[in-house]
mmCIF file of C-alpha atoms and ligand atoms in Angstrom:
data_model
loop_
_atom_site.group_PDB
_atom_site.id
_atom_site.type_symbol
_atom_site.label_atom_id
_atom_site.label_comp_id
_atom_site.label_asym_id
_atom_site.label_seq_id
_atom_site.Cartn_x
_atom_site.Cartn_y
_atom_site.Cartn_z
ATOM 1 C CA UNK A 1 -25.398 -46.123 4.653
ATOM 2 C CA UNK A 2 -27.922 -43.607 5.844
ATOM 3 C CA UNK A 3 -27.763 -39.987 4.552
ATOM 4 C CA UNK A 4 -27.864 -37.285 7.236
ATOM 5 C CA UNK A 5 -29.091 -33.674 7.151
ATOM 6 C CA UNK A 6 -25.902 -31.658 7.461
ATOM 7 C CA UNK A 7 -25.783 -28.987 10.131
ATOM 8 C CA UNK A 8 -25.872 -25.439 8.829
ATOM 9 C CA UNK A 9 -22.543 -23.698 8.813
ATOM 10 C CA UNK A 10 -24.027 -20.845 10.888
ATOM 11 C CA UNK A 11 -26.913 -20.240 13.263
ATOM 12 C CA UNK A 12 -30.485 -20.147 11.828
ATOM 13 C CA UNK A 13 -30.794 -16.430 12.473
ATOM 14 C CA UNK A 14 -27.307 -15.550 11.147
ATOM 15 C CA UNK A 15 -28.346 -14.617 7.725
ATOM 16 C CA UNK A 16 -31.014 -12.110 8.785
ATOM 17 C CA UNK A 17 -32.216 -9.691 7.597
ATOM 18 C CA UNK A 18 -31.280 -10.970 4.175
ATOM 19 C CA UNK A 19 -32.662 -14.418 4.771
ATOM 20 C CA UNK A 20 -34.818 -14.813 7.841
ATOM 21 C CA UNK A 21 -34.592 -17.461 10.512
ATOM 22 C CA UNK A 22 -38.170 -18.482 9.492
ATOM 23 C CA UNK A 23 -37.001 -19.210 5.965
ATOM 24 C CA UNK A 24 -34.009 -21.157 7.183
ATOM 25 C CA UNK A 25 -36.217 -23.114 9.547
ATOM 26 C CA UNK A 26 -38.521 -24.234 6.749
ATOM 27 C CA UNK A 27 -35.862 -24.526 4.065
ATOM 28 C CA UNK A 28 -33.283 -26.492 6.063
ATOM 29 C CA UNK A 29 -35.500 -27.982 8.728
ATOM 30 C CA UNK A 30 -38.387 -29.063 6.589
ATOM 31 C CA UNK A 31 -37.568 -29.034 2.790
ATOM 32 C CA UNK A 32 -33.964 -30.247 3.019
ATOM 33 C CA UNK A 33 -34.711 -32.649 5.820
ATOM 34 C CA UNK A 34 -37.572 -33.990 3.763
ATOM 35 C CA UNK A 35 -35.301 -34.698 0.798
ATOM 36 C CA UNK A 36 -32.891 -36.551 3.083
ATOM 37 C CA UNK A 37 -35.687 -38.607 4.648
ATOM 38 C CA UNK A 38 -37.236 -39.501 1.248
ATOM 39 C CA UNK A 39 -33.871 -40.366 -0.178
ATOM 40 C CA UNK A 40 -33.182 -42.817 2.602
ATOM 41 C CA UNK A 41 -36.626 -44.358 2.119
ATOM 42 C CA UNK A 42 -36.189 -44.621 -1.650
ATOM 43 C CA UNK A 43 -32.701 -46.270 -1.606
ATOM 44 C CA UNK A 44 -33.298 -48.718 1.197
ATOM 45 C CA UNK A 45 -32.805 -52.292 0.004
ATOM 46 C CA UNK A 46 -31.747 -51.097 -3.486
ATOM 47 C CA UNK A 47 -28.468 -51.069 -5.414
ATOM 48 C CA UNK A 48 -28.208 -47.421 -4.348
ATOM 49 C CA UNK A 49 -28.109 -48.150 -0.693
ATOM 50 C CA UNK A 50 -24.315 -48.348 -0.486
ATOM 51 C CA UNK A 51 -23.398 -45.715 -3.111
ATOM 52 C CA UNK A 52 -21.990 -42.305 -2.549
ATOM 53 C CA UNK A 53 -24.422 -39.389 -3.032
ATOM 54 C CA UNK A 54 -22.575 -38.305 -6.187
ATOM 55 C CA UNK A 55 -22.771 -41.770 -7.657
ATOM 56 C CA UNK A 56 -26.538 -41.928 -7.004
ATOM 57 C CA UNK A 57 -26.970 -38.455 -8.718
ATOM 58 C CA UNK A 58 -25.144 -39.859 -11.799
ATOM 59 C CA UNK A 59 -26.824 -43.240 -11.967
ATOM 60 C CA UNK A 60 -30.464 -42.784 -10.782
ATOM 61 C CA UNK A 61 -33.632 -41.283 -12.010
ATOM 62 C CA UNK A 62 -37.115 -40.603 -10.835
ATOM 63 C CA UNK A 63 -37.743 -40.313 -7.094
ATOM 64 C CA UNK A 64 -34.224 -41.437 -6.051
ATOM 65 C CA UNK A 65 -32.560 -38.871 -8.400
ATOM 66 C CA UNK A 66 -34.794 -36.061 -7.354
ATOM 67 C CA UNK A 67 -34.146 -36.545 -3.619
ATOM 68 C CA UNK A 68 -30.465 -37.378 -4.037
ATOM 69 C CA UNK A 69 -29.875 -34.302 -6.204
ATOM 70 C CA UNK A 70 -31.829 -31.979 -3.976
ATOM 71 C CA UNK A 71 -29.823 -33.262 -0.961
ATOM 72 C CA UNK A 72 -26.616 -32.491 -2.891
ATOM 73 C CA UNK A 73 -27.911 -29.148 -4.145
ATOM 74 C CA UNK A 74 -28.992 -27.890 -0.752
ATOM 75 C CA UNK A 75 -25.889 -29.060 1.048
ATOM 76 C CA UNK A 76 -23.927 -27.057 -1.500
ATOM 77 C CA UNK A 77 -26.210 -24.006 -1.329
ATOM 78 C CA UNK A 78 -25.834 -23.572 2.471
ATOM 79 C CA UNK A 79 -22.114 -23.218 2.002
ATOM 80 C CA UNK A 80 -22.634 -20.558 -0.685
ATOM 81 C CA UNK A 81 -24.003 -18.161 2.056
ATOM 82 C CA UNK A 82 -22.281 -16.711 5.002
ATOM 83 C CA UNK A 83 -23.173 -14.078 7.486
ATOM 84 C CA UNK A 84 -19.642 -12.754 6.712
ATOM 85 C CA UNK A 85 -20.190 -12.957 2.943
ATOM 86 C CA UNK A 86 -20.827 -10.364 0.204
ATOM 87 C CA UNK A 87 -18.343 -8.060 -1.250
ATOM 88 C CA UNK A 88 -16.182 -8.776 -4.249
ATOM 89 C CA UNK A 89 -14.134 -11.973 -4.961
ATOM 90 C CA UNK A 90 -10.310 -11.637 -5.243
ATOM 91 C CA UNK A 91 -7.319 -13.400 -6.569
ATOM 92 C CA UNK A 92 -7.620 -16.193 -9.114
ATOM 93 C CA UNK A 93 -11.421 -16.325 -8.773
ATOM 94 C CA UNK A 94 -11.666 -12.642 -9.641
ATOM 95 C CA UNK A 95 -9.369 -13.196 -12.665
ATOM 96 C CA UNK A 96 -11.409 -16.113 -13.935
ATOM 97 C CA UNK A 97 -14.605 -14.066 -13.603
ATOM 98 C CA UNK A 98 -13.056 -11.298 -15.563
ATOM 99 C CA UNK A 99 -11.809 -13.721 -18.288
ATOM 100 C CA UNK A 100 -15.188 -15.142 -18.708
ATOM 101 C CA UNK A 101 -17.540 -12.183 -18.184
ATOM 102 C CA UNK A 102 -15.465 -9.041 -18.643
ATOM 103 C CA UNK A 103 -16.027 -7.677 -15.144
ATOM 104 C CA UNK A 104 -17.729 -8.502 -11.891
ATOM 105 C CA UNK A 105 -20.844 -6.312 -12.632
ATOM 106 C CA UNK A 106 -21.358 -8.081 -15.970
ATOM 107 C CA UNK A 107 -21.031 -11.426 -14.225
ATOM 108 C CA UNK A 108 -23.601 -10.506 -11.603
ATOM 109 C CA UNK A 109 -26.017 -9.203 -14.234
ATOM 110 C CA UNK A 110 -25.693 -12.366 -16.219
ATOM 111 C CA UNK A 111 -26.066 -14.568 -13.144
ATOM 112 C CA UNK A 112 -29.125 -12.486 -12.086
ATOM 113 C CA UNK A 113 -30.767 -12.917 -15.533
ATOM 114 C CA UNK A 114 -30.139 -16.668 -15.416
ATOM 115 C CA UNK A 115 -31.542 -16.999 -11.935
ATOM 116 C CA UNK A 116 -34.563 -14.852 -12.374
ATOM 117 C CA UNK A 117 -35.237 -16.566 -15.750
ATOM 118 C CA UNK A 118 -35.537 -20.020 -14.298
ATOM 119 C CA UNK A 119 -39.073 -21.112 -15.241
ATOM 120 C CA UNK A 120 -40.718 -22.822 -12.416
ATOM 121 C CA UNK A 121 -38.420 -24.397 -9.847
ATOM 122 C CA UNK A 122 -34.705 -24.704 -10.386
ATOM 123 C CA UNK A 123 -31.260 -23.402 -9.743
ATOM 124 C CA UNK A 124 -28.712 -20.929 -11.081
ATOM 125 C CA UNK A 125 -24.987 -21.999 -10.985
ATOM 126 C CA UNK A 126 -21.507 -20.700 -11.668
ATOM 127 C CA UNK A 127 -19.507 -23.648 -12.917
ATOM 128 C CA UNK A 128 -16.086 -24.475 -14.196
ATOM 129 C CA UNK A 129 -16.757 -26.089 -17.490
ATOM 130 C CA UNK A 130 -14.910 -29.035 -18.979
ATOM 131 C CA UNK A 131 -12.482 -26.668 -20.792
ATOM 132 C CA UNK A 132 -11.562 -24.973 -17.420
ATOM 133 C CA UNK A 133 -13.362 -21.735 -17.993
ATOM 134 C CA UNK A 134 -16.281 -20.294 -15.966
ATOM 135 C CA UNK A 135 -19.822 -20.336 -17.184
ATOM 136 C CA UNK A 136 -23.325 -19.737 -15.888
ATOM 137 C CA UNK A 137 -25.936 -22.513 -16.032
ATOM 138 C CA UNK A 138 -29.598 -22.825 -15.280
ATOM 139 C CA UNK A 139 -31.038 -26.126 -14.128
ATOM 140 C CA UNK A 140 -34.624 -27.266 -13.797
ATOM 141 C CA UNK A 141 -35.981 -28.798 -10.610
ATOM 142 C CA UNK A 142 -33.331 -30.995 -9.049
ATOM 143 C CA UNK A 143 -30.889 -31.056 -11.908
ATOM 144 C CA UNK A 144 -27.307 -29.886 -11.266
ATOM 145 C CA UNK A 145 -23.845 -29.620 -12.822
ATOM 146 C CA UNK A 146 -22.790 -33.061 -11.880
ATOM 147 C CA UNK A 147 -24.832 -34.398 -14.717
ATOM 148 C CA UNK A 148 -22.643 -32.544 -17.253
ATOM 149 C CA UNK A 149 -19.459 -33.376 -15.446
ATOM 150 C CA UNK A 150 -18.941 -29.700 -14.615
ATOM 151 C CA UNK A 151 -17.621 -28.324 -11.343
ATOM 152 C CA UNK A 152 -20.128 -26.370 -9.319
ATOM 153 C CA UNK A 153 -18.666 -23.274 -7.800
ATOM 154 C CA UNK A 154 -21.732 -21.235 -6.666
ATOM 155 C CA UNK A 155 -25.387 -21.721 -6.647
ATOM 156 C CA UNK A 156 -28.572 -19.818 -5.981
ATOM 157 C CA UNK A 157 -31.689 -21.773 -5.086
ATOM 158 C CA UNK A 158 -34.560 -20.400 -7.259
ATOM 159 C CA UNK A 159 -37.358 -22.657 -5.783
ATOM 160 C CA UNK A 160 -40.003 -20.468 -4.332
ATOM 161 C CA UNK A 161 -39.426 -21.989 -0.962
ATOM 162 C CA UNK A 162 -36.041 -20.245 -0.837
ATOM 163 C CA UNK A 163 -37.492 -16.714 -0.922
ATOM 164 C CA UNK A 164 -41.291 -16.664 -0.742
ATOM 165 C CA UNK A 165 -41.547 -16.102 3.061
ATOM 166 C CA UNK A 166 -39.121 -13.146 2.891
ATOM 167 C CA UNK A 167 -39.768 -11.617 -0.520
ATOM 168 C CA UNK A 168 -43.023 -13.179 -1.856
ATOM 169 C CA UNK A 169 -42.624 -13.041 -5.610
ATOM 170 C CA UNK A 170 -39.859 -10.414 -5.728
ATOM 171 C CA UNK A 171 -37.066 -12.532 -7.111
ATOM 172 C CA UNK A 172 -34.839 -9.456 -7.650
ATOM 173 C CA UNK A 173 -34.915 -8.591 -3.895
ATOM 174 C CA UNK A 174 -33.942 -12.210 -3.069
ATOM 175 C CA UNK A 175 -31.047 -11.997 -5.581
ATOM 176 C CA UNK A 176 -29.920 -8.710 -4.006
ATOM 177 C CA UNK A 177 -29.944 -10.456 -0.643
ATOM 178 C CA UNK A 178 -28.048 -13.346 -2.119
ATOM 179 C CA UNK A 179 -25.199 -11.061 -3.170
ATOM 180 C CA UNK A 180 -25.065 -9.592 0.358
ATOM 181 C CA UNK A 181 -24.401 -13.130 1.686
ATOM 182 C CA UNK A 182 -22.391 -14.747 -1.128
ATOM 183 C CA UNK A 183 -19.531 -16.781 0.277
ATOM 184 C CA UNK A 184 -16.729 -16.121 -2.164
ATOM 185 C CA UNK A 185 -14.268 -18.015 0.056
ATOM 186 C CA UNK A 186 -16.176 -21.247 -0.554
ATOM 187 C CA UNK A 187 -16.296 -20.528 -4.297
ATOM 188 C CA UNK A 188 -12.593 -19.876 -4.394
ATOM 189 C CA UNK A 189 -11.909 -23.082 -2.523
ATOM 190 C CA UNK A 190 -13.992 -25.027 -4.976
ATOM 191 C CA UNK A 191 -12.143 -23.455 -7.903
ATOM 192 C CA UNK A 192 -8.764 -24.328 -6.325
ATOM 193 C CA UNK A 193 -9.885 -27.861 -5.457
HETATM 194 FE FE1 FE2 B 201 -34.448 -25.231 -1.665
#
């Protein structure tokens, strides 16, 4: 089995001005593509070659894990953004956010703090934990919620390559852009799934 770079669910310039076409060209076309290429090179001829991506994330370490998890994380991240995103969640998702965080503003604040507090490269996540409630997680480098058997619902890529072209070191501006693009429909589908 050979892993493939997934097509973006929108055009490269569709997220502008919040995330520029140049960022997407590098982030999807070079960084994500590089993880997929290195993953294929690393698993060739090994016991991982016929495993699903999720199984590899669970069972590997080192270079195989790093590239497998980054392939998974980025494939997930693209779906968390939408040119028709932003606004507020509704329905069951909104109720679960209120149950866990009090209100939407408090959730956004807590998520922003977790995201901007990632030291070095990493990710911020909204997850459904093993008890069924919602929680915010930070992960370092390529790590993700699969490792804790939690269901990822939403993520924000906090590697510098996600925002440095558009916002330099201004993580808060990138996070404000993220909320303009957030694809609540995808998150609601994950929660229902
Ligand atoms: Fe990234």
